[in-house]
mmCIF file of C-alpha atoms in Angstrom:
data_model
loop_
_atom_site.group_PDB
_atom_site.id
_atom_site.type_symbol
_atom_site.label_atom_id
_atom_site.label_comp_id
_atom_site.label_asym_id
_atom_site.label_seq_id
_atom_site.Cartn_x
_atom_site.Cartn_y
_atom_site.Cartn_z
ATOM 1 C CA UNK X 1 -8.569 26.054 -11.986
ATOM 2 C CA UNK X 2 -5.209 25.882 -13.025
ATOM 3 C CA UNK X 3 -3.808 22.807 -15.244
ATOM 4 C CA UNK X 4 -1.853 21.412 -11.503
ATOM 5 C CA UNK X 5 -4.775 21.808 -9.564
ATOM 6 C CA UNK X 6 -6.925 19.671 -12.168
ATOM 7 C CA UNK X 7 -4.381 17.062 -11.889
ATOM 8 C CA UNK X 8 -3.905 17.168 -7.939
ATOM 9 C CA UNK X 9 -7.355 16.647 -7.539
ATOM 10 C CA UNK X 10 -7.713 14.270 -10.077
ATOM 11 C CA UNK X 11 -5.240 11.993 -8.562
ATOM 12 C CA UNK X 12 -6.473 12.893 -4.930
ATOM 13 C CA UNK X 13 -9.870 11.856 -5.981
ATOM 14 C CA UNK X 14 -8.598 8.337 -7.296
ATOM 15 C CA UNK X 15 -6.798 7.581 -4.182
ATOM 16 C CA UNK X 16 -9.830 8.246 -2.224
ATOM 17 C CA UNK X 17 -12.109 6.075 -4.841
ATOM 18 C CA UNK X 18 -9.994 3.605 -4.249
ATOM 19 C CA UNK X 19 -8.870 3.322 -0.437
ATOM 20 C CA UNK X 20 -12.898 3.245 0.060
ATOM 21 C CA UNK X 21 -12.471 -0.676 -1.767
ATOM 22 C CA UNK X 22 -11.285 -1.509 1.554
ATOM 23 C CA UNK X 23 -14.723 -0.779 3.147
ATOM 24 C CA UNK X 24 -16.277 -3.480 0.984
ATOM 25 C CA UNK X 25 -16.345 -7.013 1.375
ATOM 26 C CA UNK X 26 -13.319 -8.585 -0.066
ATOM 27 C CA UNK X 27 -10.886 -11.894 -0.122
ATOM 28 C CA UNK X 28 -8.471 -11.270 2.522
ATOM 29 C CA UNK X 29 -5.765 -9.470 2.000
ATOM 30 C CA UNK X 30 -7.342 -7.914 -1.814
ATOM 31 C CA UNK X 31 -6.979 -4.393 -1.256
ATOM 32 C CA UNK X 32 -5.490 -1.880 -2.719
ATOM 33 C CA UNK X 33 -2.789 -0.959 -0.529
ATOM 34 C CA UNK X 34 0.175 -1.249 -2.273
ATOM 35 C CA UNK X 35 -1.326 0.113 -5.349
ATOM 36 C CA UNK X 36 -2.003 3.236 -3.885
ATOM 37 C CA UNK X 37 1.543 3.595 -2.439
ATOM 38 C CA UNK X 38 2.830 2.995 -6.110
ATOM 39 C CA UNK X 39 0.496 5.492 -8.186
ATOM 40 C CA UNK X 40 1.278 8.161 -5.696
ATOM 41 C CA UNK X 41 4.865 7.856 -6.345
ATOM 42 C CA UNK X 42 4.584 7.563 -10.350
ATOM 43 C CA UNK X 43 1.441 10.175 -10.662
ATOM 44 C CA UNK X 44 1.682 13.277 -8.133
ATOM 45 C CA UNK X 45 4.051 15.524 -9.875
ATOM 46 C CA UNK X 46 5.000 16.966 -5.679
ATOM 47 C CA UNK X 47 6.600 13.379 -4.509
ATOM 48 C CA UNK X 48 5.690 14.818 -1.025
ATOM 49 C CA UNK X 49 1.890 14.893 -2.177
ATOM 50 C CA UNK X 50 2.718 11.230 -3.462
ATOM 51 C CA UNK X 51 2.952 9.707 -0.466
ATOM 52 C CA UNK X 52 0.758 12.102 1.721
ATOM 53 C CA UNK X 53 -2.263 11.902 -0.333
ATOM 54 C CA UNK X 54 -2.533 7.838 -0.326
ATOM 55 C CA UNK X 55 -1.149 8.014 3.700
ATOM 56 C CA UNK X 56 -3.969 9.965 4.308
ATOM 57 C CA UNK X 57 -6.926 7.843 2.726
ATOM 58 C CA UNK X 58 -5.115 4.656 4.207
ATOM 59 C CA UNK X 59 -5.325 6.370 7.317
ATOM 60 C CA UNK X 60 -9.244 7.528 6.521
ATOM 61 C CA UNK X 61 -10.330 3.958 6.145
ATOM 62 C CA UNK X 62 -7.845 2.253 9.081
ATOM 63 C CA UNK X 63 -10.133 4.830 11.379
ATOM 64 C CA UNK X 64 -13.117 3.045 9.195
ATOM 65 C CA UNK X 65 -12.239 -0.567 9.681
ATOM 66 C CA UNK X 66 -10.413 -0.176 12.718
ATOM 67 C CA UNK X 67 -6.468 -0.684 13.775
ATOM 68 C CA UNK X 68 -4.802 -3.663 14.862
ATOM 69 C CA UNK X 69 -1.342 -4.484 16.043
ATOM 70 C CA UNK X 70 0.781 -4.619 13.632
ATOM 71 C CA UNK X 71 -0.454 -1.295 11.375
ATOM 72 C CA UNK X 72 3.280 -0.478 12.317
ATOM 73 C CA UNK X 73 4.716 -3.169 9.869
ATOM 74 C CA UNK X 74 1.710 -2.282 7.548
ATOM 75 C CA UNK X 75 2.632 1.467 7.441
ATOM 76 C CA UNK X 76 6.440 0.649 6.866
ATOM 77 C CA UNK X 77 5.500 -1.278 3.716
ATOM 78 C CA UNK X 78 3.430 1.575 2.958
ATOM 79 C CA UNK X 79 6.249 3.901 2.746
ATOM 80 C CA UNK X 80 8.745 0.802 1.421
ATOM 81 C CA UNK X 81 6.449 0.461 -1.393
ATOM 82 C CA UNK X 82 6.135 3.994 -2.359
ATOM 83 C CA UNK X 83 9.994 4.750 -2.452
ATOM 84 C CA UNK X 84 10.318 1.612 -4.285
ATOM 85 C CA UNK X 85 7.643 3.504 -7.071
ATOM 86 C CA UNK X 86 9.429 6.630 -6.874
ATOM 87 C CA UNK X 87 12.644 4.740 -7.597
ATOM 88 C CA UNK X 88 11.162 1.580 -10.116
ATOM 89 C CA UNK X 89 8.276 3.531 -11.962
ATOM 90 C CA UNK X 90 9.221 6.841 -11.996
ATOM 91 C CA UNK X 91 8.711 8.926 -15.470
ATOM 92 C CA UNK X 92 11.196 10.049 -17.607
ATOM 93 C CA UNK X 93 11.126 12.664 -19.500
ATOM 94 C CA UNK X 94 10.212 10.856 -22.950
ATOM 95 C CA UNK X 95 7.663 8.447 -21.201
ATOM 96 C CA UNK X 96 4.949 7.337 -18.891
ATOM 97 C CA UNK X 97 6.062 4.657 -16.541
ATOM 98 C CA UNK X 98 5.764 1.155 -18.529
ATOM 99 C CA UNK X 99 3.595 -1.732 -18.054
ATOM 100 C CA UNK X 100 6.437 -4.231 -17.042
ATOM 101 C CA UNK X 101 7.678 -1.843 -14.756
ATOM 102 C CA UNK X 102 4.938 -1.156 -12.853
ATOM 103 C CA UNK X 103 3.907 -4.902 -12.574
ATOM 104 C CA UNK X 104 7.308 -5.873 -11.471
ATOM 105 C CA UNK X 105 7.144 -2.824 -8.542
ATOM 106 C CA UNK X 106 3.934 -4.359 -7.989
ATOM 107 C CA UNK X 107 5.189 -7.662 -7.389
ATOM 108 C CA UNK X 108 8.131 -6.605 -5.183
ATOM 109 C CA UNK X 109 6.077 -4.371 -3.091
ATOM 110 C CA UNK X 110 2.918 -7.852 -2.670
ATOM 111 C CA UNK X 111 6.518 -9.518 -1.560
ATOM 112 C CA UNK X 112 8.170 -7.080 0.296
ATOM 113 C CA UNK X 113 4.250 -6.873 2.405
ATOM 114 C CA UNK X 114 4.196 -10.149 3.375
ATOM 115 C CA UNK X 115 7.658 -10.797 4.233
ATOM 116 C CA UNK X 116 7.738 -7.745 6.873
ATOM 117 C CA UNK X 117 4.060 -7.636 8.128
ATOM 118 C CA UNK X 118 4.128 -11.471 8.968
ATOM 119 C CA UNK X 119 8.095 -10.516 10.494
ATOM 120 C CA UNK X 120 5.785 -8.262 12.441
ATOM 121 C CA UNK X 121 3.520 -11.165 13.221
ATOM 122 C CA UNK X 122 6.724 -13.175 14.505
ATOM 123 C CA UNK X 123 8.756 -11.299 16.566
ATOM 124 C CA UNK X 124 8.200 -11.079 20.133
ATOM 125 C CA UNK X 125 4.909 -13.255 19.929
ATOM 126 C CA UNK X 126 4.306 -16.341 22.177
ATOM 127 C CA UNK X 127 2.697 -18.132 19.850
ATOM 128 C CA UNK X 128 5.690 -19.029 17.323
ATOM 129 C CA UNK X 129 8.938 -19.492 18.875
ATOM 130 C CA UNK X 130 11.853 -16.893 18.093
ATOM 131 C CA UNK X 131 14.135 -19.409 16.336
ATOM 132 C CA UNK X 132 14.548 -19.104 12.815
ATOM 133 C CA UNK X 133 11.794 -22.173 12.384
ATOM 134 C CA UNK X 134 9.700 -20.148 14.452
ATOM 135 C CA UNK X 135 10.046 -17.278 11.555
ATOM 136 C CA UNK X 136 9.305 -19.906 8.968
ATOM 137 C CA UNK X 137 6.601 -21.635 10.482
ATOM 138 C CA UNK X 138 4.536 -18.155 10.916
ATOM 139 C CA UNK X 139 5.197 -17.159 7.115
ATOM 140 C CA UNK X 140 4.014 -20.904 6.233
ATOM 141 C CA UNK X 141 0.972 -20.158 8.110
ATOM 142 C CA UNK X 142 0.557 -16.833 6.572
ATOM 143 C CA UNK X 143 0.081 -17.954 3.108
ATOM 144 C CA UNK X 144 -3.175 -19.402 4.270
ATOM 145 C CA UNK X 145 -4.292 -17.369 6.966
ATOM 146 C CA UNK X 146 -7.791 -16.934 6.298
ATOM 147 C CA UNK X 147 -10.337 -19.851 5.909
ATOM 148 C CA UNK X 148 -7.339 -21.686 3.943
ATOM 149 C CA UNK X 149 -7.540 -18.495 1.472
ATOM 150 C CA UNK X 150 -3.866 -17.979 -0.069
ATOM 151 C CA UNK X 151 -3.162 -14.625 1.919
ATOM 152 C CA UNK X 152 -0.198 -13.508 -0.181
ATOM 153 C CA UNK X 153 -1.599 -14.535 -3.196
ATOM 154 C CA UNK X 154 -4.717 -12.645 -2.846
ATOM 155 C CA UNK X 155 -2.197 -9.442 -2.414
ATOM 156 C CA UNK X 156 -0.165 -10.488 -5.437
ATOM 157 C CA UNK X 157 -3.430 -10.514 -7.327
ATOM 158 C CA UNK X 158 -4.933 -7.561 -5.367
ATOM 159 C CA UNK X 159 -1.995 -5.719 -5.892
ATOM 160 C CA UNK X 160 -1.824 -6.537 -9.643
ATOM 161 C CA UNK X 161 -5.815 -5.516 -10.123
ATOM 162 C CA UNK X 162 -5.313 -2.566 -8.455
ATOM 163 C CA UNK X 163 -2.474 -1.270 -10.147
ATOM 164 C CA UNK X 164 -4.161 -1.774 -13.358
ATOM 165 C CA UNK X 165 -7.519 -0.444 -12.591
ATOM 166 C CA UNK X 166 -5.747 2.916 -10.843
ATOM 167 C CA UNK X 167 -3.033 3.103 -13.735
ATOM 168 C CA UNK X 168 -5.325 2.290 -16.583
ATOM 169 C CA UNK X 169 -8.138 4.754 -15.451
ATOM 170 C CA UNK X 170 -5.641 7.734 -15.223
ATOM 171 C CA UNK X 171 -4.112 6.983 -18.280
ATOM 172 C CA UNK X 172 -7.611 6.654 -20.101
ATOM 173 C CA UNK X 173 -8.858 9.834 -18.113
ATOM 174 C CA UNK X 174 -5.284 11.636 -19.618
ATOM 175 C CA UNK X 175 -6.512 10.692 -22.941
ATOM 176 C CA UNK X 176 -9.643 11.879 -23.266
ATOM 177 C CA UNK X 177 -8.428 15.144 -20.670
ATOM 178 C CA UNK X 178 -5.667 16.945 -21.864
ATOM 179 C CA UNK X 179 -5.569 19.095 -19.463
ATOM 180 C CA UNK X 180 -4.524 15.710 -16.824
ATOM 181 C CA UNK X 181 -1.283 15.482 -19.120
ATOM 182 C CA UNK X 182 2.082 16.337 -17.041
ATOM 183 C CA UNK X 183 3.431 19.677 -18.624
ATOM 184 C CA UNK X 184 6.088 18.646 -21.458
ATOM 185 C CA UNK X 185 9.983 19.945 -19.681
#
């Protein structure tokens, strides 16, 4: 196998690891999401590959768990959050993408989430008026969605774990694998 395919599998084999954490029981709204939007746009050396590869498993475990609604909005800030990698923790040619930087994308992208799937929530329902205190009352409710569980917290701290855990395991695997280093240009 040659040093590209090792690493496209690799990476392929991480996304899928970790899309399945959505199959297990979790706090609502922990899952890895987001975090697999962002390592596909820093890791997969074809940006293409970056966002199909973590599309796919999403799409693996939606079939899983089942659809709902509003996968629309979720899908958007999908793809939101993985040009916002590709543009906020993409490498350079001297270095990996940094710590900070990935935790601020990761941030962003937990905000960016909640603000447009619980706009998805809003518009056109019957159940919060279309006014602009209609908009606010539904993201007010959305913090504590679930059995009074903070919703976006648990993705700003789902988000953050997941980041890590993906980021830190690929950089440990790169360490002790050589042959997972991106070819120097």
């Amino acid at each position: 196998m040659k040093p590209l395919q090792i690493r496209l599998a690799t990476l392929t084999v991480l996304v899928l690891v970790t899309a399945l954490f959505r199959l297990v029981p979790h706090w609502p709204n922990f899952t890895p999401i987001a975090a697999l939007a962002l390592f596909g746009a820093a890791t997969f050396e074809r940006k293409w590959l970056g966002l199909a590869v973590p599309m796919a498993a999403m799409l693996l475990s939606d079939a899983l768990i089942g659809f709902h609604g509003s996968m629309g909005a979720v899908y958007f800030s999908f793809a939101l959050t993985w040009l916002l990698g590709v543009w906020a923790v993409r490498k350079t040619a001297q270095q990996r993408p940094s710590a900070g930087r990935i935790a601020a994308a990761s941030i962003t992208s937990s905000i960016l989430f909640f603000l447009i799937t619980n706009f998805s929530v809003w518009y056109g329902s019957t159940y919060y008026p279309q006014t602009a205190a209609g908009l606010m009352g539904c993201y007010a409710a959305g913090l504590a969605f679930y059995d009074g569980s903070n919703f976006f917290l648990n993705g700003l701290v789902g988000d953050l774990f997941f980041n890590g855990l993906l980021f830190g395991s690929y950089y440990l695997l790169q360490q002790r694998f050589m042959v997972l280093r991106p070819a120097r240009r």
